[in-house]
Coordinates of C-alpha atoms in Angstrom, one line a residue:
M12 CA 60.7 -67.7 30.5
S13 CA 59.0 -71.1 30.9
Q14 CA 59.3 -73.8 28.2
R15 CA 55.6 -73.3 27.3
E16 CA 56.0 -69.6 26.8
D17 CA 59.1 -70.2 24.8
R18 CA 57.2 -72.6 22.5
I19 CA 54.4 -70.1 22.0
K20 CA 56.8 -67.3 21.2
N21 CA 58.7 -69.5 18.7
K22 CA 55.4 -70.5 17.1
I23 CA 54.3 -66.9 16.7
R24 CA 57.7 -65.9 15.4
A25 CA 57.5 -68.6 12.7
R26 CA 54.0 -67.6 11.7
C27 CA 55.0 -63.9 11.5
A28 CA 57.9 -64.9 9.2
E29 CA 55.4 -66.9 7.1
E30 CA 53.1 -63.9 6.8
I31 CA 56.0 -61.8 5.5
Q32 CA 57.2 -64.3 3.0
E33 CA 53.6 -65.1 1.8
E34 CA 52.9 -61.4 1.0
A35 CA 56.3 -60.9 -0.6
A36 CA 55.7 -63.9 -2.8
L37 CA 52.3 -62.6 -3.7
L38 CA 53.8 -59.3 -4.7
R39 CA 56.6 -60.8 -6.7
A40 CA 54.1 -62.9 -8.7
R41 CA 52.2 -59.9 -9.9
A42 CA 52.2 -59.1 -13.6
D43 CA 53.5 -55.6 -12.9
H44 CA 56.4 -56.7 -10.7
A45 CA 59.7 -55.3 -11.9
P46 CA 63.3 -56.1 -10.7
E47 CA 63.6 -52.5 -9.6
L48 CA 61.1 -53.3 -6.8
D49 CA 63.1 -56.2 -5.4
W50 CA 65.3 -53.9 -3.2
F51 CA 62.3 -52.7 -1.3
L52 CA 60.7 -56.2 -1.1
D53 CA 64.0 -57.6 0.2
L54 CA 64.2 -55.0 3.0
L55 CA 60.6 -55.8 4.1
A56 CA 61.0 -59.6 3.7
A57 CA 64.0 -59.5 6.0
G58 CA 61.6 -58.4 8.8
P59 CA 61.5 -55.5 11.2
D60 CA 64.2 -56.5 13.7
S61 CA 65.9 -53.2 14.5
S62 CA 69.2 -54.8 15.5
V63 CA 69.5 -55.9 11.8
I64 CA 68.5 -52.4 10.7
A65 CA 71.1 -50.8 12.9
E66 CA 73.8 -53.0 11.4
R67 CA 72.6 -52.3 7.9
V68 CA 72.7 -48.5 8.2
G69 CA 75.9 -48.4 10.3
R70 CA 74.4 -45.7 12.6
P71 CA 72.8 -45.6 16.0
V72 CA 69.0 -46.2 15.5
A73 CA 66.3 -44.2 17.3
A74 CA 62.8 -45.6 17.4
V75 CA 60.1 -43.1 16.5
L76 CA 56.4 -43.6 16.8
C77 CA 55.0 -40.7 14.8
L78 CA 56.3 -38.6 11.9
Q79 CA 56.2 -35.1 13.6
A80 CA 59.9 -35.4 14.6
P81 CA 62.0 -33.8 11.9
L82 CA 63.8 -36.6 10.0
E83 CA 66.5 -34.1 8.8
L84 CA 67.5 -33.6 12.4
F85 CA 68.1 -37.3 13.0
H86 CA 70.3 -37.4 9.9
A87 CA 72.3 -34.3 11.0
C88 CA 72.9 -35.8 14.4
G89 CA 74.2 -39.1 12.9
V90 CA 71.2 -41.1 14.0
H91 CA 68.9 -43.3 11.8
P92 CA 65.1 -43.0 12.5
Y93 CA 63.2 -46.2 12.6
K94 CA 59.4 -45.9 12.6
I95 CA 57.8 -48.4 14.9
F96 CA 54.8 -50.1 13.2
G97 CA 53.1 -53.4 13.0
G98 CA 51.5 -55.0 10.0
S99 CA 51.4 -58.6 11.2
Q100 CA 48.1 -60.3 11.9
T101 CA 49.8 -62.9 14.1
A102 CA 52.0 -60.7 16.4
P103 CA 49.0 -59.4 18.4
R104 CA 48.5 -62.9 19.8
L105 CA 51.7 -62.3 21.8
S106 CA 50.8 -58.8 23.2
G107 CA 47.0 -59.0 23.2
P108 CA 46.4 -60.8 26.5
S109 CA 48.1 -57.9 28.4
L110 CA 46.4 -55.1 26.6
P111 CA 42.9 -53.6 26.4
A112 CA 40.4 -55.6 24.2
V113 CA 39.6 -52.6 22.1
M114 CA 42.8 -50.7 21.1
C115 CA 44.7 -49.8 17.9
P116 CA 45.5 -53.1 16.2
M117 CA 48.5 -51.6 14.4
L118 CA 50.1 -50.7 17.8
R119 CA 49.1 -54.0 19.3
S120 CA 50.9 -55.7 16.4
A121 CA 53.9 -53.4 16.9
L122 CA 54.1 -54.4 20.5
G123 CA 53.9 -58.1 19.6
L124 CA 56.7 -57.7 17.1
L125 CA 58.9 -55.9 19.7
L126 CA 58.4 -58.8 22.1
L127 CA 59.9 -61.0 19.3
D128 CA 62.8 -58.6 18.7
S129 CA 66.2 -60.2 19.0
A130 CA 67.6 -57.4 21.3
E131 CA 67.3 -58.0 25.0
D132 CA 66.2 -54.5 26.0
G133 CA 62.8 -54.4 24.3
G134 CA 64.0 -51.5 22.3
A135 CA 65.1 -53.3 19.7
G136 CA 68.7 -52.4 18.6
C137 CA 67.7 -48.9 19.3
A138 CA 69.9 -46.4 21.1
G139 CA 66.8 -44.4 22.2
W140 CA 63.1 -43.7 21.6
V141 CA 61.4 -40.5 20.3
I142 CA 57.7 -40.3 21.0
P143 CA 55.6 -37.3 19.9
T144 CA 52.4 -37.1 21.9
T145 CA 49.9 -37.6 19.2
C146 CA 47.1 -40.1 20.1
D147 CA 46.6 -41.6 23.5
W148 CA 47.8 -45.0 22.4
V149 CA 51.1 -43.6 21.3
V150 CA 51.5 -41.6 24.6
K151 CA 50.9 -44.8 26.6
F152 CA 53.2 -47.0 24.4
P153 CA 56.1 -47.2 26.9
E154 CA 53.6 -48.1 29.7
M155 CA 52.1 -50.8 27.5
M156 CA 55.5 -52.3 26.8
R157 CA 56.1 -52.4 30.5
V158 CA 52.7 -54.1 31.1
C159 CA 53.7 -56.7 28.4
G160 CA 56.8 -57.6 30.4
R161 CA 59.4 -55.9 28.3
P162 CA 60.0 -52.3 29.5
I163 CA 62.0 -49.9 27.4
E164 CA 65.5 -49.8 28.8
R165 CA 66.9 -47.2 26.5
P166 CA 66.4 -43.4 26.9
V167 CA 62.9 -42.2 26.0
H168 CA 62.3 -38.6 24.7
M169 CA 58.7 -37.4 24.7
M170 CA 57.9 -34.5 22.4
E171 CA 54.9 -32.6 23.6
L172 CA 52.9 -31.9 20.5
P173 CA 50.7 -28.8 20.5
H174 CA 47.4 -29.8 19.0
L175 CA 46.5 -26.3 17.8
K176 CA 48.7 -25.5 14.8
D177 CA 47.7 -22.0 14.0
R178 CA 48.4 -20.4 17.4
P179 CA 51.7 -18.5 17.6
G180 CA 52.2 -19.8 21.1
S181 CA 51.9 -23.4 19.9
Q182 CA 54.4 -22.8 17.2
E183 CA 56.9 -21.3 19.7
R184 CA 56.4 -24.3 22.0
W185 CA 57.0 -26.7 19.1
L186 CA 60.2 -25.0 18.2
E187 CA 61.4 -25.5 21.8
E188 CA 60.5 -29.2 21.4
V189 CA 62.7 -29.4 18.3
Y190 CA 65.6 -27.8 20.1
A191 CA 65.2 -30.4 22.9
L192 CA 65.1 -33.1 20.3
R193 CA 68.3 -31.9 18.8
D194 CA 70.0 -32.2 22.2
F195 CA 68.6 -35.7 22.8
L196 CA 69.6 -37.0 19.4
S197 CA 73.1 -35.4 19.8
S198 CA 73.5 -37.5 22.9
L199 CA 72.7 -40.7 20.9
G200 CA 74.7 -39.9 17.8
G201 CA 77.7 -38.4 19.7
R202 CA 77.6 -35.1 17.8
K203 CA 75.8 -31.8 18.0
P204 CA 75.2 -30.7 14.4
D205 CA 76.6 -27.4 13.3
R206 CA 75.0 -25.2 10.6
R207 CA 76.9 -27.0 7.8
Q208 CA 75.7 -30.5 8.9
L209 CA 72.1 -29.2 9.2
L210 CA 72.2 -27.8 5.7
A211 CA 73.7 -31.0 4.3
S212 CA 71.0 -33.1 5.8
M213 CA 68.3 -30.8 4.5
Q214 CA 69.7 -31.2 1.0
V215 CA 69.7 -35.0 1.4
Y216 CA 66.0 -34.9 2.3
Q217 CA 65.3 -32.4 -0.5
E218 CA 66.6 -34.9 -2.9
A219 CA 64.5 -37.7 -1.3
W220 CA 61.5 -35.4 -1.5
G221 CA 62.2 -34.8 -5.2
A222 CA 62.3 -38.5 -6.0
F223 CA 59.2 -39.1 -3.8
S224 CA 57.3 -36.4 -5.6
E225 CA 58.1 -38.0 -9.0
L226 CA 56.8 -41.3 -7.6
T227 CA 53.6 -39.6 -6.3
A228 CA 53.0 -38.0 -9.7
L229 CA 53.1 -41.5 -11.3
K230 CA 50.5 -42.7 -8.8
R231 CA 48.3 -39.6 -9.5
E232 CA 48.4 -40.6 -13.2
G233 CA 47.4 -44.2 -12.3
R234 CA 50.6 -45.6 -13.6
L235 CA 52.1 -46.8 -10.3
P236 CA 49.7 -49.0 -8.3
A237 CA 49.1 -48.0 -4.7
L238 CA 50.3 -51.5 -3.6
W239 CA 53.8 -50.8 -4.9
F240 CA 53.7 -47.2 -3.6
S241 CA 53.0 -48.6 -0.1
V242 CA 55.8 -51.2 -0.4
I243 CA 58.2 -48.4 -1.2
T244 CA 57.1 -46.1 1.6
N245 CA 57.0 -48.9 4.1
A246 CA 60.6 -49.7 3.3
F247 CA 61.8 -46.1 3.9
F248 CA 63.0 -46.7 7.5
F249 CA 64.7 -50.0 6.8
D250 CA 67.8 -48.5 5.2
S251 CA 69.5 -45.1 4.7
V252 CA 67.6 -42.3 3.0
E253 CA 70.4 -41.9 0.4
R254 CA 70.0 -45.5 -0.8
W255 CA 66.2 -45.3 -0.7
T256 CA 66.2 -42.2 -2.9
E257 CA 68.5 -43.9 -5.4
H258 CA 66.1 -46.9 -5.7
V259 CA 63.0 -44.7 -5.8
R260 CA 64.4 -43.0 -8.9
A261 CA 65.0 -46.4 -10.6
V262 CA 61.3 -47.4 -9.9
A263 CA 60.0 -44.1 -11.2
A264 CA 62.0 -44.5 -14.5
K265 CA 60.5 -48.0 -14.8
F266 CA 56.9 -47.1 -14.4
R267 CA 56.8 -43.9 -16.6
G268 CA 55.6 -45.8 -19.6
T269 CA 52.9 -48.0 -18.0
E270 CA 49.2 -47.6 -18.7
P271 CA 46.7 -46.3 -16.1
A272 CA 44.3 -48.9 -14.7
G273 CA 41.2 -48.9 -12.5
K274 CA 38.7 -46.2 -11.4
G275 CA 40.5 -43.5 -9.4
V276 CA 39.6 -43.0 -5.8
F277 CA 41.1 -41.1 -2.8
L278 CA 42.2 -43.4 0.1
A279 CA 42.0 -41.9 3.6
G280 CA 42.1 -43.0 7.2
S281 CA 44.3 -45.3 9.2
P282 CA 47.8 -46.3 8.1
I283 CA 48.5 -49.5 6.1
F284 CA 51.6 -51.4 6.8
F285 CA 53.3 -54.5 5.3
P286 CA 52.5 -57.4 5.3
N287 CA 48.8 -56.4 6.1
L288 CA 48.0 -54.9 2.6
K289 CA 44.5 -56.4 2.6
I290 CA 42.7 -53.2 1.9
L291 CA 44.9 -52.3 -1.1
H292 CA 44.4 -55.8 -2.6
L293 CA 40.6 -55.5 -2.1
L294 CA 40.6 -52.1 -3.8
E295 CA 42.3 -53.6 -6.8
D296 CA 40.0 -56.6 -6.9
A297 CA 37.0 -54.2 -7.0
G298 CA 38.5 -52.3 -9.9
L299 CA 39.4 -49.2 -7.8
N300 CA 42.7 -47.4 -8.0
P301 CA 43.9 -45.2 -5.1
V302 CA 45.5 -42.4 -7.1
A303 CA 45.9 -40.2 -4.0
D304 CA 45.9 -40.7 -0.3
D305 CA 46.6 -39.0 3.0
L306 CA 47.9 -42.0 4.9
C307 CA 50.8 -41.4 7.2
S308 CA 52.2 -44.8 5.9
A309 CA 52.1 -43.6 2.3
E310 CA 51.9 -40.0 0.9
R311 CA 52.3 -38.4 4.3
L312 CA 55.7 -40.1 4.8
F313 CA 57.1 -36.6 4.2
P314 CA 55.3 -33.3 5.0
G315 CA 57.3 -31.8 2.2
A316 CA 60.9 -30.6 1.7
V317 CA 62.3 -28.1 4.2
F318 CA 63.4 -24.8 2.7
C319 CA 64.5 -21.7 4.7
D320 CA 65.5 -18.1 3.9
D321 CA 67.5 -17.8 7.1
P322 CA 70.6 -20.1 6.8
S323 CA 71.5 -19.7 10.5
E324 CA 71.2 -22.7 12.8
H325 CA 68.1 -21.2 14.4
G326 CA 66.6 -20.4 11.0
M327 CA 67.0 -24.0 9.9
L328 CA 65.6 -25.5 13.1
K329 CA 62.7 -23.1 12.9
A330 CA 62.0 -24.1 9.3
M331 CA 62.0 -27.8 10.3
A332 CA 59.7 -27.1 13.2
Q333 CA 57.2 -25.2 11.0
R334 CA 57.3 -27.8 8.2
Y335 CA 56.7 -30.8 10.4
H336 CA 54.1 -29.0 12.6
Q337 CA 52.2 -26.9 10.0
G338 CA 52.4 -29.5 7.3
C339 CA 51.1 -32.5 9.3
L340 CA 47.6 -33.6 8.6
C341 CA 47.2 -36.0 11.5
P342 CA 43.6 -36.2 12.8
T343 CA 44.8 -35.6 16.4
F344 CA 45.1 -31.9 15.6
A345 CA 42.1 -29.8 16.7
D346 CA 42.3 -27.2 13.8
N347 CA 42.5 -29.6 10.9
D348 CA 40.3 -28.2 8.1
R349 CA 43.3 -28.4 5.8
R350 CA 43.0 -32.2 5.8
V351 CA 39.6 -32.0 4.1
N352 CA 40.7 -29.1 1.9
N353 CA 43.6 -31.3 0.7
I354 CA 41.1 -33.9 -0.5
V355 CA 38.7 -31.5 -2.3
S356 CA 41.4 -29.2 -3.7
P357 CA 41.0 -28.2 -7.3
A358 CA 44.3 -30.1 -8.1
N359 CA 42.8 -33.3 -6.9
R360 CA 39.2 -33.1 -8.0
G361 CA 39.7 -34.3 -11.5
L362 CA 41.7 -37.4 -10.4
F363 CA 39.0 -39.3 -8.5
G364 CA 35.2 -39.5 -8.1
G365 CA 35.1 -40.9 -4.6
V366 CA 36.7 -41.3 -1.2
V367 CA 37.4 -44.6 0.5
F368 CA 37.9 -44.1 4.2
Q369 CA 39.3 -47.1 6.0
V370 CA 39.5 -47.1 9.8
L371 CA 41.0 -49.7 12.1
K372 CA 38.8 -50.7 15.0
G373 CA 40.2 -49.0 18.1
C374 CA 41.8 -46.1 16.0
H375 CA 39.7 -43.5 17.7
P376 CA 41.0 -40.2 16.1
F377 CA 40.3 -41.5 12.6
D378 CA 36.9 -43.0 13.6
L379 CA 35.8 -39.6 15.1
E380 CA 37.1 -37.7 12.1
S381 CA 35.1 -39.8 9.7
L382 CA 31.8 -38.4 11.1
S383 CA 32.5 -34.8 10.0
L384 CA 34.5 -35.8 6.9
E385 CA 31.6 -37.7 5.4
Q386 CA 29.2 -34.8 5.3
R387 CA 31.7 -32.4 3.9
L388 CA 32.7 -34.7 1.1
K389 CA 29.1 -35.4 0.2
D390 CA 28.5 -31.7 0.1
E391 CA 31.3 -31.5 -2.4
G392 CA 29.6 -34.1 -4.6
L393 CA 32.0 -36.9 -3.9
K394 CA 31.0 -40.5 -3.3
Y395 CA 32.1 -41.8 0.1
I396 CA 32.4 -45.2 1.7
K397 CA 33.7 -46.0 5.1
L398 CA 35.3 -49.4 5.8
E399 CA 35.9 -50.5 9.4
T400 CA 38.2 -53.4 9.7
D401 CA 40.7 -55.2 11.9
Y402 CA 43.9 -57.2 11.5
T403 CA 42.0 -60.2 10.2
A404 CA 41.1 -61.7 6.8
E405 CA 37.6 -62.9 7.8
D406 CA 35.9 -59.7 6.7
S407 CA 37.5 -59.6 3.3
Q408 CA 34.5 -60.9 1.3
N409 CA 32.1 -58.4 2.9
L410 CA 34.5 -55.5 2.3
L411 CA 35.0 -56.6 -1.3
T412 CA 31.2 -56.7 -1.9
R413 CA 30.9 -53.1 -0.6
L414 CA 33.8 -51.9 -2.6
E415 CA 32.3 -53.4 -5.8
A416 CA 29.0 -51.7 -5.1
C417 CA 30.9 -48.4 -4.6
R418 CA 32.7 -49.0 -7.9
S419 CA 29.4 -49.3 -9.8
T420 CA 28.3 -45.9 -8.5
L421 CA 31.4 -44.2 -10.0
D422 CA 30.6 -45.1 -13.6

């Protein structure tokens, strides 16, 4: 690397660190900040260097790009899953010159952060990579890393995701993919899980789901702000699931007595990752409170707890496959009416009067979905606003003005 490139990289690294500290300081200064939240903030403030995460959890780390890969299976194989994401507005400056002008800004940011990772192999301190074939950007991620000059040197396992959920043949193929994932993770963790280990891991995640459900209920009641909910979910992959569950319970206990605030809305669309919490701040400034969402960075962190009637190894792997395939609401699926039905379900209708759909420029699956979603929601009598944004702060005032106008229609 030339001295000039080294200076640019160091400058971007310093600015990325400043972004993280600025957002963390902003959150700590909030009136509703509580000491129980500091564990999550400390994890995020330490940055996304996966070598640090591997040392923290004391397990081999596998990078994963989407949430269709059963987390229980990682745990049973002795491997820690680390979701690759990017919330930095500065990191794309490092990866951007090598990438298409119009592409998912979240993944552009993630690529930039990986170029800053302390590990020499571009994989971060990861023993391997797991890539479910969701959107085209995800499928091309290894190729984009190579184009950026830092190819993945660790083993890469692609999971071919059937995009039709309701076909029996698709479900059978996905079960085969889960079996193949078990073998891959076993090679990373050094153990092939037996029935007892699979069951123990399912129980660990059932406890996590229970704590998470309690947290979600507080959000539904308007007691836990969406900003804090996102901080907690974003920190999930930065430490062990057991420690995360323990701290989630402490936060839930703290916020049970708080008063609801803001006009309830449903937040849909592209994921939101720390430190780029711009949309959540703007919603609060406009007097809107996202009491529910279907973001894969927030409420869709889990598809739900895995339960099975058949305690055999095959029965548990089948239950995992079904839960993570059937329960996923990613817009990359072709048969996805359940996504809209989830928003307009009777259980949700009394919680909010409108839907805010935010889409990142270059995030094509969500952009396409917004076209059909808008008409269906309006037919249901729900207010709807679509916000198209990027990883910049320049559009904040315009977005705030539109959100304030939306707020006035909900009274």
